[in-house]
Amino acid sequence: MRIALEQAEEALASGEFPVGAIFVYEDTILASGKRAHSREQKEVVNEIDHAEILALRGLLATPPDIPLAEITVYSTMEPCLMCYSTMILNGIRKFVYAYEDVMGGGTNLPLAQLNPLYQEMEIEIIPHILRKESLDLFKQFFMNPENTYWKDSLLSQYTLTC
């Protein structure tokens, strides 16, 4: 998780939303990513370049010779619904995250109530690892008046009151 936090710190330093993610197998980092394109560019924010998606693209660019179900993803924020569902569809089964996403977290998706594709997936979720360190990054982000991404959202309000 500390490496994921380093990725989030790099994102924050460049004005991006402070999310970092790494994919790990047996203490070896296979891929990493940090949030990109969360800053307004011509009034458009890119909601595809999340840390987990960028790390997953890196992982799949040269797929490892191991079952993807044996890989653990560490993320500084609970994966959103897009990231979570994309990772489980690609075979990732273990998720560790630092800070809960009260606005858009996807790990509470009721897989057993969905279509057959999802119903039998066995997923392991470990929340709140180095939560305070991640929370501190999000507080820095939301307290900076130059950052408008999710400003005045439920997530920013929650973060600033934690």
mmCIF file of C-alpha atoms in Angstrom, residues 1-11 19-24 27-34 74-76 130 137:
data_model
loop_
_atom_site.group_PDB
_atom_site.id
_atom_site.type_symbol
_atom_site.label_atom_id
_atom_site.label_comp_id
_atom_site.label_asym_id
_atom_site.label_seq_id
_atom_site.Cartn_x
_atom_site.Cartn_y
_atom_site.Cartn_z
ATOM 1 C CA MET A 1 0.000 0.000 0.000
ATOM 2 C CA ARG A 2 2.900 2.351 0.614
ATOM 3 C CA ILE A 3 3.860 2.130 -3.068
ATOM 4 C CA ALA A 4 0.266 2.913 -4.051
ATOM 5 C CA LEU A 5 0.427 5.914 -1.703
ATOM 6 C CA GLU A 6 3.603 7.063 -3.482
ATOM 7 C CA GLN A 7 1.694 6.896 -6.779
ATOM 8 C CA ALA A 8 -1.114 8.946 -5.199
ATOM 9 C CA GLU A 9 1.397 11.510 -3.910
ATOM 10 C CA GLU A 10 2.793 11.874 -7.439
ATOM 11 C CA ALA A 11 -0.736 12.375 -8.784
ATOM 12 C CA VAL A 19 -5.383 7.858 -6.277
ATOM 13 C CA GLY A 20 -2.623 5.333 -6.788
ATOM 14 C CA ALA A 21 -2.894 1.610 -7.459
ATOM 15 C CA ILE A 22 -0.545 -1.342 -7.758
ATOM 16 C CA PHE A 23 -1.012 -4.959 -8.806
ATOM 17 C CA VAL A 24 1.018 -7.389 -6.722
ATOM 18 C CA ASP A 27 5.434 -9.397 -3.034
ATOM 19 C CA THR A 28 6.316 -8.463 -6.622
ATOM 20 C CA ILE A 29 4.765 -5.366 -8.159
ATOM 21 C CA LEU A 30 3.522 -6.273 -11.628
ATOM 22 C CA ALA A 31 1.961 -2.939 -12.586
ATOM 23 C CA SER A 32 1.166 0.465 -11.129
ATOM 24 C CA GLY A 33 -0.893 3.483 -12.018
ATOM 25 C CA LYS A 34 -1.939 6.876 -10.773
ATOM 26 C CA TYR A 74 -3.851 -2.197 -3.662
ATOM 27 C CA SER A 75 -5.568 1.150 -4.124
ATOM 28 C CA THR A 76 -5.470 4.318 -2.070
ATOM 29 C CA LEU A 130 -3.209 2.962 5.763
ATOM 30 C CA LEU A 137 -3.842 13.183 0.664
#
